[in-house]
XYZ file of C-alpha atoms in Angstrom:
462
model
C 86.334 77.175 162.011
C 89.087 76.308 164.479
C 91.262 73.251 164.636
C 90.011 71.701 167.896
C 86.713 70.279 166.675
C 86.523 66.513 166.338
C 85.069 64.760 163.307
C 81.603 64.335 164.827
C 81.291 68.027 165.692
C 82.541 69.004 162.234
C 80.109 66.619 160.523
C 77.204 67.891 162.628
C 77.982 71.485 161.661
C 78.119 70.694 157.959
C 74.967 68.564 158.105
C 73.151 71.386 159.937
C 74.181 73.804 157.196
C 72.876 71.371 154.576
C 69.557 71.035 156.380
C 69.146 74.822 156.441
C 69.576 75.148 152.692
C 66.390 75.369 150.628
C 65.301 72.130 149.047
C 66.336 71.757 145.460
C 63.646 72.585 142.968
C 62.030 69.867 140.930
C 64.086 68.993 137.870
C 63.209 67.159 134.671
C 64.249 63.610 134.069
C 65.228 62.392 130.621
C 64.770 59.193 128.685
C 67.270 57.840 126.173
C 65.435 55.906 123.465
C 67.363 54.005 120.786
C 65.320 54.683 117.630
C 67.709 53.345 114.978
C 70.545 50.842 114.797
C 71.170 47.262 115.957
C 69.949 48.011 119.508
C 66.737 49.736 118.445
C 64.073 49.709 121.146
C 66.377 49.934 124.157
C 65.689 52.726 126.651
C 67.323 54.143 129.750
C 65.904 56.743 132.150
C 68.217 59.410 133.566
C 66.670 60.657 136.802
C 67.673 63.768 138.781
C 70.218 62.888 141.435
C 71.587 59.843 139.580
C 74.776 58.978 141.531
C 77.093 58.951 138.517
C 77.287 59.647 134.826
C 75.229 57.375 132.577
C 77.650 55.623 130.242
C 76.708 54.520 126.729
C 78.762 52.137 124.597
C 79.533 48.531 123.744
C 81.114 47.642 127.089
C 79.139 45.493 129.530
C 80.004 48.083 132.179
C 77.923 50.732 130.373
C 74.461 51.630 131.674
C 73.050 51.638 128.138
C 74.834 48.961 126.163
C 74.807 49.428 122.381
C 75.538 46.514 120.042
C 76.990 48.572 117.191
C 80.398 47.865 115.615
C 80.950 51.595 115.037
C 80.266 52.509 118.671
C 83.231 52.552 121.064
C 83.246 50.440 124.189
C 82.675 53.561 126.269
C 81.408 56.039 123.728
C 79.598 58.864 125.551
C 78.284 59.936 128.943
C 75.013 61.624 129.953
C 74.272 63.523 133.162
C 71.695 66.066 134.325
C 73.179 69.513 134.938
C 71.022 72.467 135.966
C 67.853 71.042 134.476
C 69.450 70.043 131.163
C 70.972 66.805 129.919
C 74.667 67.051 129.245
C 76.191 64.688 126.677
C 79.972 64.273 126.551
C 81.885 62.333 123.922
C 84.445 60.112 125.662
C 87.172 60.299 123.022
C 85.254 57.800 120.896
C 86.665 56.466 117.633
C 83.841 57.655 115.376
C 82.549 60.618 117.340
C 79.175 61.791 118.619
C 76.770 64.174 116.888
C 73.622 66.013 117.933
C 71.120 66.881 115.201
C 73.850 66.075 112.674
C 76.466 68.356 114.254
C 79.594 66.732 115.722
C 80.023 67.616 119.400
C 82.477 66.990 122.195
C 80.149 68.381 124.861
C 76.587 69.675 124.569
C 73.548 70.551 126.701
C 70.238 69.059 125.575
C 66.712 70.103 126.496
C 64.803 67.176 124.997
C 63.699 66.298 121.482
C 67.226 66.030 120.068
C 68.631 62.975 118.305
C 72.143 61.863 119.279
C 74.022 59.765 116.719
C 76.790 57.290 117.518
C 77.966 55.083 114.692
C 74.862 53.538 113.103
C 72.833 54.164 116.258
C 70.451 57.038 116.861
C 69.244 57.899 120.357
C 66.284 60.215 120.890
C 66.348 62.321 124.032
C 62.892 62.704 125.595
C 62.289 65.201 128.365
C 60.175 63.726 131.131
C 57.916 65.557 133.544
C 59.572 67.556 136.291
C 60.134 65.480 139.385
C 61.634 66.072 142.783
C 65.193 64.810 142.935
C 65.759 61.627 144.864
C 66.507 62.191 148.539
C 70.236 62.552 149.087
C 71.672 61.334 152.405
C 72.716 64.057 154.824
C 75.926 62.229 155.755
C 79.037 64.156 154.723
C 81.490 61.279 154.841
C 81.871 57.587 154.152
C 84.642 56.188 156.281
C 87.627 58.452 155.639
C 86.092 59.829 152.446
C 84.843 63.381 153.109
C 82.489 65.355 150.874
C 79.259 67.294 151.373
C 78.482 67.984 147.718
C 75.402 66.362 146.165
C 77.742 64.539 143.786
C 79.496 62.797 146.688
C 76.514 62.299 148.968
C 74.692 60.522 146.157
C 77.532 57.984 146.038
C 77.469 57.059 149.726
C 74.498 54.630 149.593
C 76.249 52.684 146.815
C 79.465 52.682 148.842
C 77.549 51.384 151.885
C 76.124 48.486 149.895
C 79.450 47.590 148.324
C 81.321 47.744 151.637
C 79.218 44.866 152.906
C 79.717 42.757 149.807
C 82.777 40.776 148.807
C 82.537 41.327 145.062
C 85.449 42.992 143.223
C 85.027 46.740 142.743
C 86.671 48.918 140.107
C 87.207 52.508 141.314
C 87.704 55.004 138.499
C 88.647 58.650 138.592
C 91.245 61.237 137.710
C 94.558 61.387 139.538
C 94.104 62.767 143.045
C 90.360 62.159 143.421
C 90.799 59.877 146.444
C 90.542 56.403 144.964
C 92.790 54.808 147.595
C 90.943 56.608 150.398
C 87.659 55.186 149.106
C 89.157 51.707 148.795
C 90.412 51.803 152.378
C 87.004 53.060 153.515
C 85.262 50.167 151.738
C 87.578 47.850 153.673
C 87.163 49.574 157.037
C 83.360 49.709 156.756
C 83.058 46.074 155.662
C 83.131 42.634 157.301
C 86.900 42.275 156.743
C 87.847 45.425 158.632
C 89.903 43.427 161.133
C 91.928 41.825 158.348
C 94.864 43.420 156.520
C 94.443 46.159 153.921
C 97.258 45.839 151.396
C 97.976 48.262 148.550
C 99.931 47.290 145.449
C 100.797 50.228 143.188
C 101.304 48.896 139.668
C 103.364 51.978 138.756
C 105.775 51.832 141.695
C 107.500 48.496 141.046
C 109.961 47.824 138.157
C 108.380 45.504 135.547
C 110.894 42.730 136.212
C 109.907 42.634 139.901
C 106.118 42.929 139.599
C 105.490 39.176 139.465
C 107.546 38.619 142.603
C 105.823 41.498 144.382
C 102.383 40.133 143.492
C 102.894 36.434 144.091
C 106.074 36.189 146.205
C 109.261 34.251 145.525
C 111.330 31.434 146.937
C 114.915 31.712 148.070
C 117.289 31.554 145.104
C 114.534 32.148 142.540
C 116.609 34.950 141.001
C 119.715 36.982 141.715
C 119.247 38.790 145.008
C 116.505 36.484 146.314
C 118.349 35.578 149.505
C 115.203 34.463 151.330
C 111.638 33.387 150.615
C 109.098 36.169 150.612
C 105.337 36.480 150.488
C 103.657 38.510 147.749
C 100.831 40.970 148.319
C 98.175 38.308 147.673
C 99.425 36.271 150.623
C 99.859 39.404 152.753
C 96.213 40.324 152.105
C 94.881 36.865 153.071
C 91.726 37.349 155.138
C 91.521 41.018 154.217
C 91.517 43.294 151.170
C 93.990 43.842 148.336
C 93.885 47.094 146.369
C 95.489 46.904 142.929
C 96.188 50.584 142.374
C 96.588 51.925 138.821
C 95.724 48.519 137.389
C 95.611 50.053 133.904
C 99.416 50.363 133.950
C 100.037 46.636 134.416
C 101.778 45.075 131.419
C 99.870 42.527 129.332
C 101.929 39.401 130.211
C 101.380 40.070 133.903
C 97.678 40.715 133.312
C 97.342 37.086 132.195
C 99.043 35.813 135.365
C 96.939 38.116 137.524
C 93.758 36.847 135.870
C 94.767 33.261 136.601
C 95.345 34.106 140.255
C 91.959 35.820 140.525
C 90.110 32.960 138.836
C 91.726 30.240 140.959
C 92.175 32.192 144.208
C 95.639 30.648 144.201
C 99.120 31.995 143.638
C 102.423 30.390 142.766
C 105.571 32.014 144.067
C 108.382 32.678 141.608
C 110.710 29.689 141.741
C 108.101 27.317 143.184
C 105.766 24.729 141.664
C 103.401 24.771 144.643
C 100.054 26.585 144.555
C 99.060 28.572 147.666
C 95.397 29.208 148.428
C 94.587 32.878 149.151
C 91.406 34.575 150.299
C 91.457 38.315 149.669
C 88.793 40.728 148.548
C 89.995 42.476 145.394
C 89.586 46.184 144.754
C 91.141 47.880 141.736
C 91.683 51.548 140.958
C 92.649 53.338 137.771
C 92.949 56.819 136.321
C 92.702 55.339 132.826
C 89.612 54.557 130.740
C 89.991 50.772 130.694
C 87.391 50.385 127.942
C 89.584 52.559 125.726
C 92.659 50.571 126.799
C 90.871 47.336 125.789
C 89.933 48.845 122.451
C 93.581 49.768 121.887
C 94.746 46.269 122.842
C 96.535 47.359 126.027
C 94.227 45.707 128.543
C 92.598 42.274 128.613
C 88.827 42.310 128.432
C 88.535 39.095 130.475
C 90.533 40.691 133.294
C 88.330 43.775 133.070
C 85.188 41.660 133.503
C 86.741 39.963 136.520
C 87.600 43.283 138.191
C 84.568 45.392 137.240
C 81.832 43.314 138.862
C 80.874 46.643 140.432
C 82.278 50.059 139.640
C 82.386 53.488 141.241
C 83.388 56.616 139.349
C 84.725 59.357 141.627
C 83.961 62.845 140.291
C 86.801 65.365 139.968
C 86.910 68.147 142.553
C 85.815 70.734 139.990
C 82.456 68.922 139.780
C 81.988 68.622 143.550
C 79.950 71.728 144.374
C 81.119 73.363 147.602
C 83.551 70.616 148.604
C 86.709 72.719 148.266
C 86.050 74.590 151.515
C 84.674 71.528 153.302
C 87.788 69.518 152.451
C 90.195 72.383 153.160
C 88.696 72.877 156.628
C 88.835 69.128 157.222
C 92.539 69.002 156.274
C 93.252 72.105 158.342
C 91.821 70.434 161.460
C 94.098 67.450 160.838
C 97.277 69.418 160.139
C 97.158 72.662 162.104
C 97.636 73.161 165.834
C 94.469 73.216 167.907
C 94.440 76.957 168.500
C 95.078 77.964 164.863
C 91.910 79.203 163.105
C 91.277 78.564 159.434
C 92.439 81.771 157.667
C 89.595 83.590 155.855
C 91.857 85.066 153.183
C 93.142 81.571 152.352
C 89.537 80.416 151.952
C 88.929 83.267 149.517
C 91.872 82.197 147.367
C 91.158 78.482 147.154
C 87.529 78.810 146.099
C 88.442 80.422 142.775
C 90.591 77.653 141.333
C 89.886 74.591 139.181
C 92.143 72.199 141.177
C 93.408 70.091 138.265
C 95.262 67.907 140.785
C 91.965 67.336 142.609
C 91.833 66.492 146.327
C 95.537 65.629 146.496
C 96.492 69.063 145.192
C 94.131 70.734 147.666
C 95.611 68.714 150.530
C 99.135 69.750 149.519
C 98.051 73.399 149.331
C 96.633 73.247 152.872
C 99.757 71.416 154.117
C 101.981 74.121 152.614
C 99.888 76.837 154.266
C 100.089 75.093 157.645
C 103.832 74.562 157.288
C 104.805 77.976 155.892
C 101.941 80.252 156.944
C 101.570 83.384 154.861
C 104.890 82.608 153.178
C 103.386 79.596 151.442
C 104.005 79.900 147.668
C 100.513 79.035 146.445
C 98.974 80.117 143.140
C 95.274 79.415 143.351
C 93.634 81.762 140.884
C 92.342 80.976 137.443
C 94.192 82.873 134.682
C 92.551 86.269 134.303
C 90.364 85.898 137.406
C 90.028 88.997 139.622
C 92.081 88.910 142.805
C 89.803 88.283 145.822
C 89.363 91.229 148.151
C 91.641 91.230 151.171
C 94.350 89.057 149.625
C 97.719 90.823 149.997
C 100.281 90.907 147.251
C 103.179 88.463 147.681
C 105.877 89.983 149.892
C 109.624 89.734 149.461
C 109.632 87.095 152.215
C 107.054 85.049 150.346
C 109.165 85.230 147.217
C 112.255 84.119 149.100
C 110.346 81.122 150.465
C 110.152 79.773 146.926
C 113.893 80.199 146.219
C 114.440 76.457 146.489
C 111.972 75.987 143.642
C 113.931 78.476 141.549
C 117.121 76.562 142.329
C 115.552 73.361 141.039
C 114.254 75.111 137.923
C 117.768 76.421 137.259
C 118.971 72.842 136.889
C 116.882 72.616 133.678
C 115.817 69.063 134.393
C 113.054 67.292 132.465
C 109.637 68.007 134.004
C 109.233 64.599 135.730
C 112.641 64.866 137.429
C 112.155 68.510 138.407
C 108.759 67.688 139.899
C 110.322 64.821 141.875
C 112.930 67.197 143.330
C 110.239 69.684 144.426
C 108.175 66.945 146.044
C 111.262 65.540 147.787
C 112.081 68.897 149.390
C 108.500 69.507 150.473
C 107.999 65.994 151.858
C 111.225 66.185 153.882
C 110.287 69.549 155.400
C 106.720 68.475 156.051
C 107.698 65.206 157.767
C 110.247 67.006 159.964
C 107.632 69.573 161.014
C 104.784 67.191 161.784
C 107.066 64.762 163.653
C 108.414 67.609 165.767
C 104.864 68.729 166.526
C 104.010 65.248 167.830
C 107.173 64.480 169.760
C 108.465 62.012 167.179
C 105.383 59.761 167.493
C 104.951 58.282 163.996
C 101.384 57.077 164.598
C 100.198 60.480 165.820
C 102.083 62.287 163.043
C 100.538 60.039 160.384
C 97.039 60.573 161.810
C 97.563 64.335 161.878
C 98.823 64.197 158.285
C 95.635 62.526 157.116
C 97.495 59.653 155.435
C 97.937 55.998 156.243
C 100.708 55.179 158.731
C 102.267 52.857 156.133
C 102.670 55.722 153.638
C 103.942 58.107 156.294
C 106.624 55.603 157.265
C 107.592 55.159 153.614
C 107.964 58.919 153.171
C 109.942 59.184 156.437
C 112.268 56.359 155.406
C 112.760 57.842 151.942
C 114.073 61.098 153.420
C 115.939 59.653 156.371
C 119.227 61.384 156.906
């Protein structure tokens, strides 16, 4: 696939390929029946094609809520995989067992009894049924994915984009939580308003309150002028609170007050300012576990998790590695540069622990460095794909700067920062040169928001 195709042509090709695939065979559904414990009598049906994992626990956000003091807030998850029901213990306090045997992960066929605390859940296999129709669309806004796992999420995303309720977006690092949040904004009624992102991990704790709510001139040392916070900046639009699970408890209380009153008070002021912003929150953490450990307020959780979306990791998105890699290639490579087949062979046999972000970086490196790109995309012990050449001396020399950083013997976080700094600087220089210094065009070609591209550019200026 070459780089000149626009999004519509690309989507049509992928959708045509999906239509030509044989229909999925009928698959059994399963019923979870609570047969013992305080919540005896409750049931929940797990149907083929369910858009996300079925969560079981004490939390109100769980699909099957269990009122059992020995059950964790988010205790276990169920999902249908290849005609069987997979149960996964979610690092619960008291564990999960199947037929009396403690398990972390198990495949069930029906008839088993799953025990959590004082609760027993019988798994009943239902009659085979055709899976629910999955939309043929391969994207939602800027979110791209043709796997059944992603396509099953799009109808929920469509409904939530038109609503104004808070949404909690959960998922591992790099799964595309911010991309989904921006898509919810762009596909919704507030698309003409601002979309503001506040990263709870990027601001020093002593400045978070000012960044959220603003400050008046002279409120603290260095406050030489009044400044709006992100709530005011997002007025009439959407505010994404990214990595909300990292916000410290005292600030959680102030954030809750702002959400409840739709008002903020700048640091150094006694005046309340009315704000109207749709709130989205994203986190890589299990907030139910954080609540259980006393690190997150349950009342704030209820305020944020009116609706929730769990983004699956890339390793669970069947076939999306190539779809995403080709999509990124079209954005990053020159129009006459075809997607290299041998690169495709390498990236399909890798678990992508860094998820979509890691895949994007791998494609960006390949575009920037060509065959010299230092990329290791094979599982340990996996056979080398046919046609993939051994690394040359030139390829090894291309990674010398990494060796230089390793020689400094820095702690892992600092060493990783140095590597990212070098790559970002080289990447920004290359993409800006390719687009005549036009920041807007370079950001669009990079597949990232203009705001982030400008931040990266400024960080490496000079």
